[in-house]
Coordinates of C-alpha atoms and ligand atoms in Angstrom, one line a residue:
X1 CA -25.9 0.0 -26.3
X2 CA -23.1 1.9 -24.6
X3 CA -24.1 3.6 -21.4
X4 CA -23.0 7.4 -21.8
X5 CA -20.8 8.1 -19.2
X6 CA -21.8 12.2 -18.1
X7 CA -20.1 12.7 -15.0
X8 CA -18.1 10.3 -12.2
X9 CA -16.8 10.3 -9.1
X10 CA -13.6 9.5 -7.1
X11 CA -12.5 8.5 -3.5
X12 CA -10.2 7.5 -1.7
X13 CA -10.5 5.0 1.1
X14 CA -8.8 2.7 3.7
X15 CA -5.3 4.1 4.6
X16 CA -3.3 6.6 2.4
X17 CA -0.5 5.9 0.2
X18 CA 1.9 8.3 -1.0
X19 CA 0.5 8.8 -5.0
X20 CA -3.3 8.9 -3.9
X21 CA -3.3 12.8 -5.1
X22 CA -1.2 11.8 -8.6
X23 CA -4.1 9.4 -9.1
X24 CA -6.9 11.9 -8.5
X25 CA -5.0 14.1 -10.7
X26 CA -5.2 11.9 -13.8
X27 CA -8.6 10.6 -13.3
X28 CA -9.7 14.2 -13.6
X29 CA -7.6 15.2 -16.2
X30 CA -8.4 11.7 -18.4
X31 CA -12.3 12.7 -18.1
X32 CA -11.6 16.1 -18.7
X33 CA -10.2 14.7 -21.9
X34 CA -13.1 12.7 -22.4
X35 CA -15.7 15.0 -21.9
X36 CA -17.0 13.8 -18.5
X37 CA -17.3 16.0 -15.5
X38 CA -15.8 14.3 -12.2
X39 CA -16.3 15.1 -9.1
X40 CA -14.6 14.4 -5.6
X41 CA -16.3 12.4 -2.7
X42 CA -14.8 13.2 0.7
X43 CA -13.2 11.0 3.6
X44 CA -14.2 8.0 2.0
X45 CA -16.8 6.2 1.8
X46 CA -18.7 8.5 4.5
X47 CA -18.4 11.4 1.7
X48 CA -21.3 9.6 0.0
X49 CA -23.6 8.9 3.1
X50 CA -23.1 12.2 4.1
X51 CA -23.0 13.7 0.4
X52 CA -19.7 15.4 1.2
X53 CA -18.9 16.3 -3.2
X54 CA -17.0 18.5 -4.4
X55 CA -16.4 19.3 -8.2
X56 CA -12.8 18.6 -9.3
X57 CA -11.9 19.9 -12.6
X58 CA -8.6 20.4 -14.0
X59 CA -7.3 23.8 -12.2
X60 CA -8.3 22.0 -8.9
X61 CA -6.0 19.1 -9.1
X62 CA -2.9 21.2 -10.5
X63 CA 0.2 20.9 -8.3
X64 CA -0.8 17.8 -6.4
X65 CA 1.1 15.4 -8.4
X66 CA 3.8 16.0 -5.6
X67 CA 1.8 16.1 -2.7
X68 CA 1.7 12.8 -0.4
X69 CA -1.8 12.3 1.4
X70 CA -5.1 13.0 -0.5
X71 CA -7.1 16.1 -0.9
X72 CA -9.5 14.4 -0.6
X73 CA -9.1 12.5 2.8
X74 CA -9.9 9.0 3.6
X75 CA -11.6 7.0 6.3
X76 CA -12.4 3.6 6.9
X77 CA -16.4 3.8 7.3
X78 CA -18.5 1.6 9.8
X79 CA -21.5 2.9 8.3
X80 CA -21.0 1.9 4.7
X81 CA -20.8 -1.6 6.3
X82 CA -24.9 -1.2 6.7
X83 CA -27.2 -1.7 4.2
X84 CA -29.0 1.6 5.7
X85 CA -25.6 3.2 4.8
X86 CA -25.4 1.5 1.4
X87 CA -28.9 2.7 0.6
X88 CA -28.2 6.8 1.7
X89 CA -24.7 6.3 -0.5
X90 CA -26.7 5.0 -3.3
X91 CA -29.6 8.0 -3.1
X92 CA -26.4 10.3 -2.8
X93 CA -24.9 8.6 -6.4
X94 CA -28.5 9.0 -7.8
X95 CA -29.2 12.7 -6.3
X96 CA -25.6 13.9 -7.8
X97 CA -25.8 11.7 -10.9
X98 CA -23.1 10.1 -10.9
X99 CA -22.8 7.2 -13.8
X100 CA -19.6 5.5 -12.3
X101 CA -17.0 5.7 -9.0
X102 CA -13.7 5.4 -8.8
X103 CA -12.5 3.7 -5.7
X104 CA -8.7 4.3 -4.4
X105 CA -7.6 1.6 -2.1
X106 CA -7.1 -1.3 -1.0
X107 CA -9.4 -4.7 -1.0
X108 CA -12.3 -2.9 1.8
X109 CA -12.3 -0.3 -0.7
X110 CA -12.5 -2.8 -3.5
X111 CA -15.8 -4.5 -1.6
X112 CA -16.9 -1.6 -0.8
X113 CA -17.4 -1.2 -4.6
X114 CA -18.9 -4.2 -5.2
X115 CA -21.5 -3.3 -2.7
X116 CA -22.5 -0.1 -4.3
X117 CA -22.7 -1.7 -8.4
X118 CA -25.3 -4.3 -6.4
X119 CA -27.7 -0.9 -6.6
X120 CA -26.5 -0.7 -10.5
X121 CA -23.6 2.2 -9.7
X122 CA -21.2 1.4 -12.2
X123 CA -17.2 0.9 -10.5
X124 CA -13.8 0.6 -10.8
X125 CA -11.2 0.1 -8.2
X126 CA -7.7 1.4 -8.4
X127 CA -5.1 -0.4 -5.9
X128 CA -3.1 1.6 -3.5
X129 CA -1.9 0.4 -0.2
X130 CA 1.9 0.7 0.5
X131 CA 1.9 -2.9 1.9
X132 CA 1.4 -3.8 -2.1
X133 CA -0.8 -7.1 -0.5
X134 CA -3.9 -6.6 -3.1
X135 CA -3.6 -10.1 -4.7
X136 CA -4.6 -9.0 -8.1
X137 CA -1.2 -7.3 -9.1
X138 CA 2.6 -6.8 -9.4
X139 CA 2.0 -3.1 -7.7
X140 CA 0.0 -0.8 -5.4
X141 CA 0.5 2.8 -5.7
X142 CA 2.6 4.2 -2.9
X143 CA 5.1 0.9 -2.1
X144 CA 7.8 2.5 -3.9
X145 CA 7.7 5.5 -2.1
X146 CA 6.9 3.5 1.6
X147 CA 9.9 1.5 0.9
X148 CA 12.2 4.3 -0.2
X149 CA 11.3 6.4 2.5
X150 CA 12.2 3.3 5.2
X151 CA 15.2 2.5 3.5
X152 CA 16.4 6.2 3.9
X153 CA 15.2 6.0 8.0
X154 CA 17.2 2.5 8.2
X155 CA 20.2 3.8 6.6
X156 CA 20.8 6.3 9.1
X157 CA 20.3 3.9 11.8
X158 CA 22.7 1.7 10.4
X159 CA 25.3 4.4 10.3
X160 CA 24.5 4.9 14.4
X161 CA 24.3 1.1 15.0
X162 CA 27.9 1.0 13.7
X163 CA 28.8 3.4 15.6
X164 CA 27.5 1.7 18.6
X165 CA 28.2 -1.6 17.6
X166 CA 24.6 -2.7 18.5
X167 CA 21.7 -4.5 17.0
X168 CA 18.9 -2.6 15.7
X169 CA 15.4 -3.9 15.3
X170 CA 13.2 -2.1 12.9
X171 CA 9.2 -2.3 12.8
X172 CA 8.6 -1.9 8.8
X173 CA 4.2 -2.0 8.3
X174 CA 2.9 -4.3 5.5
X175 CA -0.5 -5.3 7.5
X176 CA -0.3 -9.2 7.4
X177 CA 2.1 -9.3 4.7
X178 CA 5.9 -8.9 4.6
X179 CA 6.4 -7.8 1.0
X180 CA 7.3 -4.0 2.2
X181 CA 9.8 -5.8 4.9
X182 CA 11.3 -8.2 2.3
X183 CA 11.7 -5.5 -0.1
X184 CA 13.9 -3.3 2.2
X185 CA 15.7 -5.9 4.1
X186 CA 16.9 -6.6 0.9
X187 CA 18.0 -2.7 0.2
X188 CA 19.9 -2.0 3.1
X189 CA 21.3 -5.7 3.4
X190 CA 19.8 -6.5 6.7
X191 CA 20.9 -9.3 9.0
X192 CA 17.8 -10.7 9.6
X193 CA 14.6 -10.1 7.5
X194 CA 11.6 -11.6 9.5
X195 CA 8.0 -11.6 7.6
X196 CA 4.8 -13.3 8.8
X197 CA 4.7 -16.0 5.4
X198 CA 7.5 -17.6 7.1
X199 CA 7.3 -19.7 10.5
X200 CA 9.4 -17.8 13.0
X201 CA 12.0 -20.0 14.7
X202 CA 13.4 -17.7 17.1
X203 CA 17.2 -20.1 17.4
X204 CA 17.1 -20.9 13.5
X205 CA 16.2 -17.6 12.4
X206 CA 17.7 -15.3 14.5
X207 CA 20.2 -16.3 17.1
X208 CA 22.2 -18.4 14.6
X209 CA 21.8 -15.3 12.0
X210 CA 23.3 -13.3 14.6
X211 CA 26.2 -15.3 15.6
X212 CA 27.5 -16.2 11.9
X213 CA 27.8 -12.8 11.0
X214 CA 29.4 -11.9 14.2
X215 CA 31.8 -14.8 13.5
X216 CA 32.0 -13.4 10.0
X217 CA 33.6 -10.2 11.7
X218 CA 30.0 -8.2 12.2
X219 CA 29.9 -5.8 14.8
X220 CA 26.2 -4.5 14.3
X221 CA 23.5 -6.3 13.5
X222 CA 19.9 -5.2 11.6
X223 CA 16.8 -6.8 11.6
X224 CA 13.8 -5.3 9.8
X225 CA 10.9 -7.1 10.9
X226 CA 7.3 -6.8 8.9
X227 CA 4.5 -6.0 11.3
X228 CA 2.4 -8.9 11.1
X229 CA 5.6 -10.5 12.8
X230 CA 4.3 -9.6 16.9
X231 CA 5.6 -6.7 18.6
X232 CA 9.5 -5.5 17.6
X233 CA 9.8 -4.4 21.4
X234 CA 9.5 -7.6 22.1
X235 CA 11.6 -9.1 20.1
X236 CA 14.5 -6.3 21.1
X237 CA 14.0 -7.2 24.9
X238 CA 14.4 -11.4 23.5
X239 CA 17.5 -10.5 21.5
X240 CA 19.1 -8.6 23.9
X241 CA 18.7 -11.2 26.5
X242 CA 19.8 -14.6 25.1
X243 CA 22.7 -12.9 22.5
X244 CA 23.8 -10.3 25.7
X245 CA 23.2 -7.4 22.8
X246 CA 23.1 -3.9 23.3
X247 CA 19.6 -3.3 21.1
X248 CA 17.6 -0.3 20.3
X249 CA 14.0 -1.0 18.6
X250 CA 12.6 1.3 15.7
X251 CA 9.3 1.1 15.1
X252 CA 8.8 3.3 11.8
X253 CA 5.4 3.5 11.5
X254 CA 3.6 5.7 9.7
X255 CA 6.3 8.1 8.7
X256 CA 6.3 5.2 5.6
X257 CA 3.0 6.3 4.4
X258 CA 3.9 10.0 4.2
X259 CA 5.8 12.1 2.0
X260 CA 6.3 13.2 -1.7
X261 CA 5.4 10.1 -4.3
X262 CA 8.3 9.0 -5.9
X263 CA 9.0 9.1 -9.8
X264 CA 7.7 5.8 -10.4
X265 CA 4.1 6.3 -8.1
X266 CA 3.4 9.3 -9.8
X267 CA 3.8 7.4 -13.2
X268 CA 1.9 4.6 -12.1
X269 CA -0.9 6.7 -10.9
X270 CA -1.2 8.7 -14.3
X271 CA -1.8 5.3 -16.1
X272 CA -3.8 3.2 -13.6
X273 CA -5.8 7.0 -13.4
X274 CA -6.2 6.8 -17.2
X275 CA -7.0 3.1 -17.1
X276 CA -9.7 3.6 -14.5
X277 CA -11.8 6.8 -16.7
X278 CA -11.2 4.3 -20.2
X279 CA -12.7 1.5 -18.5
X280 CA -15.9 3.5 -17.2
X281 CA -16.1 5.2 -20.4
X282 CA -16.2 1.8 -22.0
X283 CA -19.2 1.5 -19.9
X284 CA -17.7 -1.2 -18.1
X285 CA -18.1 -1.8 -14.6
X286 CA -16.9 -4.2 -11.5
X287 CA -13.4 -3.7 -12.8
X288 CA -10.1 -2.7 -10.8
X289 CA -7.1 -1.9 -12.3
X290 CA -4.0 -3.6 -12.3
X291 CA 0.1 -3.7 -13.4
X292 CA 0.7 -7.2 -14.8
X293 CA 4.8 -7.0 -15.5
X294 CA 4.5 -3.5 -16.1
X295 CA 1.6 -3.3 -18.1
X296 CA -2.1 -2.0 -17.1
X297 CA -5.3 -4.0 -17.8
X298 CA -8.8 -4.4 -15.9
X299 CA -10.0 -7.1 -14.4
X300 CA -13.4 -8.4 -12.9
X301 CA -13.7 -7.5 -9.1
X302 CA -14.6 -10.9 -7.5
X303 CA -11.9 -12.5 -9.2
X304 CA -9.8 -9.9 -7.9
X305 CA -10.9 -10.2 -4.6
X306 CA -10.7 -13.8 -4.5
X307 CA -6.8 -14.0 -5.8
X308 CA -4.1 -14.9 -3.1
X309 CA -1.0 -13.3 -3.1
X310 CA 2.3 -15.2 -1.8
X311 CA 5.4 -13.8 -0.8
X312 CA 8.0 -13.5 -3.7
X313 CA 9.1 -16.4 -3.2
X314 CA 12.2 -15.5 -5.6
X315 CA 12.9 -12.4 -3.7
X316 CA 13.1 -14.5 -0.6
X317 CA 15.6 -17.0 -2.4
X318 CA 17.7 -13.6 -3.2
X319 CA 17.8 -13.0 0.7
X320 CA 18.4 -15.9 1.5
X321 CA 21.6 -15.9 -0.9
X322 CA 22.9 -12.4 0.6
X323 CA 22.2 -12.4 4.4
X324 CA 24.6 -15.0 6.0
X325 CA 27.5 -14.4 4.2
X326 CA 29.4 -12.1 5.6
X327 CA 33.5 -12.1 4.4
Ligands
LIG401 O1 -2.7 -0.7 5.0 C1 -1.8 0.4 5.3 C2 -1.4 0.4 6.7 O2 -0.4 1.4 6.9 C3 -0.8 -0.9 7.2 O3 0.5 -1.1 6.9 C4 -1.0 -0.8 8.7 O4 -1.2 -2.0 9.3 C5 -2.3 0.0 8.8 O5 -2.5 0.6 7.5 C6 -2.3 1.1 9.9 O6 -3.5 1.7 9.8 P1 -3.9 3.0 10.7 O7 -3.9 4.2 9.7 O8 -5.3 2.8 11.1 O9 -2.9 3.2 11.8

């Protein structure tokens, strides 16, 4: 028999992405719908050790769908990591009665799930991380806007680089992965587009990048460089020195994660949301949420978790194609 799904709960975990309050949004709307009350768990993960609740209905998520951030915080808990914080998150589940959590996040927040349904909490994860590196799918809520919002930063460097005739090196985040430097290397047309997939070779790669599109007739040079590359200061000083460069280093940072969610995260958000409340309704559980060529479906958390996502290897072959030609 169906279990009957009464009331659920949503948080948001691990580092915010720009489309985390759209998501809330829906999921409270979509139960509203449904007849189930939801309520919000604060900062994470430590919101349920610590009971930190607060009731969400559909007046208290209007005019967020805009707002980057979440209302609700996040945090990245050590104590969750414990079986003793486990258990007081569990009694907090049990004390609220709560039937089913929604997760926001990335794959900690995804495990963290899977440790609460061991105690019989029903789950469903929702990815969002704006390095979109959660194996499972095409898209994590908030790359669109991350990568719009450092393609906007790198244009306007570009325009002093010209200027200047330099090189600029830009810092772009992506945790271990380079999808989010790939994808903007290949928006603003970058030199040199380094990502940690790829073996560096520091003559192949860069100096020999450099010099063809100076011979081309380039006068500035950018390279966007994905995180999980080493230090971009570094890599400025080494540039400067063996090509005789004027460089500047950008290191973007976290000015990607902010900001208003762009058209397509706050759509995304409204279905994966909707996705997320069906699924629990359902009475399913250990499920996350995912875009599969543009089109949402649930799938079991451990295979999730246990997926490996490449690089696109296509998008590199693109790259590849553009950067090097330069007539
Ligand atoms: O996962 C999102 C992300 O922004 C990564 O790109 C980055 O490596 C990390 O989080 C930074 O985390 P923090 O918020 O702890 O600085």
């Amino acid at each position: 028999m169906e279990k009957c799904v009464r009331r659920i709960g949503i948080l948001t975990s691990g580092g915010d992405a720009p489309g985390m309050n759209a998501v809330i949004r829906s999921v409270v709307r979509t139960a509203a719908s449904k007849g189930i009350e939801c309520v919000g768990i604060r900062r994470g993960y430590n919101g349920l050790i610590t009971g930190d609740i607060v009731r969400l209905d559909s007046d208290s998520v209007s005019r967020i769908i805009n707002k980057g951030g979440t209302m609700l915080y996040t945090a990245r808990s050590d104590e969750f990591m414990t079986e003793a914080g486990q258990k007081k998150a569990v009694a907090t589940c049990k004390m609220c009665g709560l039937d089913g959590i929604i997760g926001v996040g990335g794959d900690g927040t995804f495990r963290g799930l899977l440790a609460l349904s061991k105690y019989g909490i029903s789950v469903v994860g929702i990815p969002a991380t704006i390095d979109n590196d959660i194996s499972c799918t095409d898209y994590c809520l908030g790359y669109d806007t991350a990568a719009n919002t450092a393609v906007e930063a790198i244009d306007r460097l570009r325009d002093t680089m010209q200027s200047h005739e330099r090189c600029s090196v830009v810092e772009v985040m992506g945790h271990r992965a380079g999808h989010l430097a790939l994808y903007v290397g290949l928006a603003t047309s970058a030199t040199v587009v380094l990502v940690p997939e790829k073996e560096l070779d520091f003559e192949d790669d860069i100096v020999e990048s450099i010099r063809k599109a100076r011979l081309g007739g380039k006068t500035h040079f950018m390279v966007i460089m994905a995180e999980g590359v080493g230090k971009a200061t570094k890599m400025g000083e080494r540039i400067a020195e063996e090509l005789a460069l004027d460089t500047r280093v950008t290191i973007l940072g976290h000015i990607q994660r902010g900001g208003s969610p762009s058209a397509r995260d706050r759509v995304t958000a409204a279905s994966m949301g909707y996705e997320a409340v069906k699924v629990l309704a359902e009475g399913k559980t250990n499920r996350v949420i995912r875009s599969v060529s543009g089109k949402f479906e649930d799938i079991d958390i451990v295979e999730a978790l246990n997926m490996k996502k490449g690089l696109d290897e296509e998008q590199y072959e693109v790259l590849e194609a553009m950067t090097g030609i330069y007539v």
